[in-house]
Amino acid sequence: MVRTVKFAGRDFMPWSLSPMAGITNAPFRALCREFAMAGSDSCQKKSQIADLKIEPGMFVNEMVAARALGTHISKARAHMRFDSSESFRSAQLYCKEPEWAYNAAKVIAEENLADHIDLNFGCPVKKVTSGGGGSAIPLKPDLLRGIIKGVVEGVKDGQIDDTLIPVSAKFRIGVDPEHIHYLRTAEIAIEEGCKLLTLHARTTAQFYSGEANWAAIKKLRELAPKDILVYGNGDIWGVDDFRRMQEETGCNGVAIGRGVMGRPWLFQSLATGESYRPNLGEVVEIMLKHCKNLIDFIDNEDPKMKDNLGIRAFRANIGPYLKGFPVGSEKKVQIMKAGTFEQLREELNKLDFSAPYPESVEDKPRGRTKSLRKVVVPYGWLD
């Protein structure tokens, strides 16, 4: 039986969906949550999860810029929208300045926009680190401390009842082999009030390449106080990886990012303990449902505009869903060119629905796997 974890006064299944820009929007989170619910029979009493005595996991939204949210920019507000099925709303903030971290957290608390705030100190993208954000922040301990303190204080000052919004942090083991700082980062995060730590066991220089260093997750779990939850992140592609990470590191839970791209049913596999292998027909059905939910979720009164925006938002998912299936490059191009939902349905219906789930990609890396790269941070940042 899968053990639950206690967080924010609730019991959770021990896995979370990691934020991914353009992927983990509300419709995708709801789909992942639905699959986790579907697999709940074999791991817990289904009635307990249905009654929300046990949350089927933690599903974190896309990264939201604190400055944009604090100044009420509409795009940031759009990223803070949640599906009606999300009984526990997890928001991830991207902050570079303590004052804006405070302002954004206060807005979230005052307006009851989320039930949990996760802080992003792990993003390796050049345009983020070059400005001193994401995974560049832990290199500056005082800045790191100020941001976390700002969020914790903002939540306290903005609270509308006696329930404080819990704060967590996600970070990498370091920037490169010469700058490994995850234990110091964890210490500061705990001192400033974080109750959950998620460690992506790679350096920024690794980006998403090579193997994750699970030994670092084990060390963090051994050194962190028992009342602090430690989640491991990196190289979780299937049920066996989930079990192995928990056994080898002792982590409380597992965070999954690229492993669930085009594969929201992975959460059902985790719940049942057995890999779910849909054939191409079932995958097409899931794709159409995902796309339709995206279209319905878009805040626009013009049906044609909703359809167009929904299709454009869905395109990033097409490749991951079809990976490994016998769908030629020309056919994929035609599918990607679909400009309306009906055109997408028409192209997908031309596929061989009987094609079995491809063993060649099962429990294998998905998404970006680029090689080592030079980390770009502001001038003098490493002095």
mmCIF file of N, CA and C in Angstrom, residues 284-330:
data_model
loop_
_atom_site.group_PDB
_atom_site.id
_atom_site.type_symbol
_atom_site.label_atom_id
_atom_site.label_comp_id
_atom_site.label_asym_id
_atom_site.label_seq_id
_atom_site.Cartn_x
_atom_site.Cartn_y
_atom_site.Cartn_z
ATOM 1 N N VAL A 284 -5.579 8.815 -28.533
ATOM 2 C CA VAL A 284 -6.275 9.831 -29.323
ATOM 3 C C VAL A 284 -7.480 10.365 -28.553
ATOM 4 N N GLU A 285 -8.204 9.483 -27.901
ATOM 5 C CA GLU A 285 -9.357 9.902 -27.097
ATOM 6 C C GLU A 285 -8.925 10.864 -25.987
ATOM 7 N N ILE A 286 -7.794 10.554 -25.335
ATOM 8 C CA ILE A 286 -7.269 11.413 -24.270
ATOM 9 C C ILE A 286 -6.831 12.754 -24.840
ATOM 10 N N MET A 287 -6.177 12.721 -26.015
ATOM 11 C CA MET A 287 -5.722 13.957 -26.655
ATOM 12 C C MET A 287 -6.895 14.881 -26.970
ATOM 13 N N LEU A 288 -7.954 14.324 -27.516
ATOM 14 C CA LEU A 288 -9.108 15.148 -27.881
ATOM 15 C C LEU A 288 -9.784 15.724 -26.637
ATOM 16 N N LYS A 289 -9.834 14.940 -25.592
ATOM 17 C CA LYS A 289 -10.420 15.437 -24.346
ATOM 18 C C LYS A 289 -9.575 16.570 -23.777
ATOM 19 N N HIS A 290 -8.264 16.372 -23.791
ATOM 20 C CA HIS A 290 -7.328 17.385 -23.298
ATOM 21 C C HIS A 290 -7.502 18.689 -24.089
ATOM 22 N N CYS A 291 -7.527 18.588 -25.392
ATOM 23 C CA CYS A 291 -7.648 19.775 -26.238
ATOM 24 C C CYS A 291 -8.992 20.477 -26.030
ATOM 25 N N LYS A 292 -10.053 19.698 -25.961
ATOM 26 C CA LYS A 292 -11.391 20.285 -25.763
ATOM 27 C C LYS A 292 -11.452 21.018 -24.421
ATOM 28 N N ASN A 293 -10.865 20.442 -23.393
ATOM 29 C CA ASN A 293 -10.852 21.095 -22.081
ATOM 30 C C ASN A 293 -10.068 22.407 -22.126
ATOM 31 N N LEU A 294 -8.976 22.420 -22.899
ATOM 32 C CA LEU A 294 -8.200 23.649 -23.060
ATOM 33 C C LEU A 294 -9.042 24.737 -23.732
ATOM 34 N N ILE A 295 -9.755 24.360 -24.778
ATOM 35 C CA ILE A 295 -10.597 25.319 -25.500
ATOM 36 C C ILE A 295 -11.680 25.875 -24.582
ATOM 37 N N ASP A 296 -12.327 24.998 -23.831
ATOM 38 C CA ASP A 296 -13.405 25.418 -22.932
ATOM 39 C C ASP A 296 -12.890 26.316 -21.814
ATOM 40 N N PHE A 297 -11.614 26.118 -21.420
ATOM 41 C CA PHE A 297 -11.069 26.849 -20.286
ATOM 42 C C PHE A 297 -10.635 28.268 -20.649
ATOM 43 N N ILE A 298 -10.365 28.493 -21.925
ATOM 44 C CA ILE A 298 -9.860 29.804 -22.358
ATOM 45 C C ILE A 298 -10.918 30.879 -22.156
ATOM 46 N N ASP A 299 -10.483 31.991 -21.571
ATOM 47 C CA ASP A 299 -11.384 33.090 -21.223
ATOM 48 C C ASP A 299 -11.554 34.032 -22.417
ATOM 49 N N ASN A 300 -12.432 33.657 -23.326
ATOM 50 C CA ASN A 300 -12.710 34.482 -24.502
ATOM 51 C C ASN A 300 -14.127 34.160 -24.972
ATOM 52 N N GLU A 301 -14.892 35.193 -25.251
ATOM 53 C CA GLU A 301 -16.301 34.992 -25.628
ATOM 54 C C GLU A 301 -16.477 34.558 -27.075
ATOM 55 N N ASP A 302 -15.484 34.767 -27.912
ATOM 56 C CA ASP A 302 -15.579 34.430 -29.334
ATOM 57 C C ASP A 302 -15.252 32.940 -29.518
ATOM 58 N N PRO A 303 -16.239 32.109 -29.925
ATOM 59 C CA PRO A 303 -15.996 30.662 -30.082
ATOM 60 C C PRO A 303 -14.840 30.351 -31.025
ATOM 61 N N LYS A 304 -14.730 31.100 -32.132
ATOM 62 C CA LYS A 304 -13.647 30.847 -33.086
ATOM 63 C C LYS A 304 -12.291 31.173 -32.469
ATOM 64 N N MET A 305 -12.226 32.249 -31.690
ATOM 65 C CA MET A 305 -10.977 32.622 -31.046
ATOM 66 C C MET A 305 -10.599 31.600 -29.985
ATOM 67 N N LYS A 306 -11.583 31.119 -29.223
ATOM 68 C CA LYS A 306 -11.323 30.090 -28.218
ATOM 69 C C LYS A 306 -10.762 28.832 -28.868
ATOM 70 N N ASP A 307 -11.377 28.454 -29.997
ATOM 71 C CA ASP A 307 -10.940 27.255 -30.720
ATOM 72 C C ASP A 307 -9.492 27.411 -31.187
ATOM 73 N N ASN A 308 -9.191 28.572 -31.763
ATOM 74 C CA ASN A 308 -7.848 28.822 -32.292
ATOM 75 C C ASN A 308 -6.805 28.859 -31.173
ATOM 76 N N LEU A 309 -7.100 29.575 -30.108
ATOM 77 C CA LEU A 309 -6.159 29.676 -28.992
ATOM 78 C C LEU A 309 -5.955 28.322 -28.319
ATOM 79 N N GLY A 310 -7.035 27.544 -28.215
ATOM 80 C CA GLY A 310 -6.933 26.227 -27.595
ATOM 81 C C GLY A 310 -6.058 25.281 -28.397
ATOM 82 N N ILE A 311 -6.230 25.286 -29.721
ATOM 83 C CA ILE A 311 -5.413 24.448 -30.595
ATOM 84 C C ILE A 311 -3.940 24.839 -30.487
ATOM 85 N N ARG A 312 -3.669 26.136 -30.499
ATOM 86 C CA ARG A 312 -2.287 26.599 -30.400
ATOM 87 C C ARG A 312 -1.653 26.191 -29.068
ATOM 88 N N ALA A 313 -2.430 26.269 -27.998
ATOM 89 C CA ALA A 313 -1.912 25.882 -26.681
ATOM 90 C C ALA A 313 -1.679 24.376 -26.599
ATOM 91 N N PHE A 314 -2.457 23.613 -27.361
ATOM 92 C CA PHE A 314 -2.361 22.152 -27.295
ATOM 93 C C PHE A 314 -1.205 21.599 -28.107
ATOM 94 N N ARG A 315 -0.716 22.336 -29.089
ATOM 95 C CA ARG A 315 0.282 21.799 -30.025
ATOM 96 C C ARG A 315 1.533 21.284 -29.320
ATOM 97 N N ALA A 316 1.932 21.905 -28.224
ATOM 98 C CA ALA A 316 3.135 21.469 -27.520
ATOM 99 C C ALA A 316 2.990 20.055 -26.971
ATOM 100 N N ASN A 317 1.752 19.563 -26.871
ATOM 101 C CA ASN A 317 1.501 18.235 -26.317
ATOM 102 C C ASN A 317 1.433 17.135 -27.375
ATOM 103 N N ILE A 318 1.282 17.505 -28.636
ATOM 104 C CA ILE A 318 1.055 16.511 -29.685
ATOM 105 C C ILE A 318 2.235 15.547 -29.820
ATOM 106 N N GLY A 319 3.448 16.077 -29.933
ATOM 107 C CA GLY A 319 4.637 15.237 -30.057
ATOM 108 C C GLY A 319 4.800 14.264 -28.911
ATOM 109 N N PRO A 320 4.736 14.739 -27.645
ATOM 110 C CA PRO A 320 4.860 13.822 -26.508
ATOM 111 C C PRO A 320 3.789 12.733 -26.470
ATOM 112 N N TYR A 321 2.549 13.068 -26.839
ATOM 113 C CA TYR A 321 1.485 12.053 -26.835
ATOM 114 C C TYR A 321 1.763 10.955 -27.868
ATOM 115 N N LEU A 322 2.247 11.336 -29.032
ATOM 116 C CA LEU A 322 2.408 10.385 -30.137
ATOM 117 C C LEU A 322 3.787 9.729 -30.178
ATOM 118 N N LYS A 323 4.674 10.103 -29.262
ATOM 119 C CA LYS A 323 6.039 9.592 -29.290
ATOM 120 C C LYS A 323 6.071 8.063 -29.261
ATOM 121 N N GLY A 324 6.780 7.479 -30.212
ATOM 122 C CA GLY A 324 6.949 6.028 -30.264
ATOM 123 C C GLY A 324 5.892 5.300 -31.062
ATOM 124 N N PHE A 325 4.737 5.914 -31.284
ATOM 125 C CA PHE A 325 3.681 5.271 -32.072
ATOM 126 C C PHE A 325 4.032 5.350 -33.571
ATOM 127 N N PRO A 326 3.495 4.431 -34.366
ATOM 128 C CA PRO A 326 3.799 4.422 -35.809
ATOM 129 C C PRO A 326 3.076 5.545 -36.546
ATOM 130 N N VAL A 327 3.495 6.770 -36.263
ATOM 131 C CA VAL A 327 2.921 7.950 -36.920
ATOM 132 C C VAL A 327 4.076 8.662 -37.623
ATOM 133 N N GLY A 328 4.081 8.639 -38.930
ATOM 134 C CA GLY A 328 5.180 9.215 -39.695
ATOM 135 C C GLY A 328 5.295 10.726 -39.541
ATOM 136 N N SER A 329 6.437 11.257 -39.924
ATOM 137 C CA SER A 329 6.692 12.686 -39.785
ATOM 138 C C SER A 329 5.707 13.528 -40.589
ATOM 139 N N GLU A 330 5.344 13.046 -41.799
ATOM 140 C CA GLU A 330 4.403 13.805 -42.619
ATOM 141 C C GLU A 330 3.035 13.880 -41.955
#
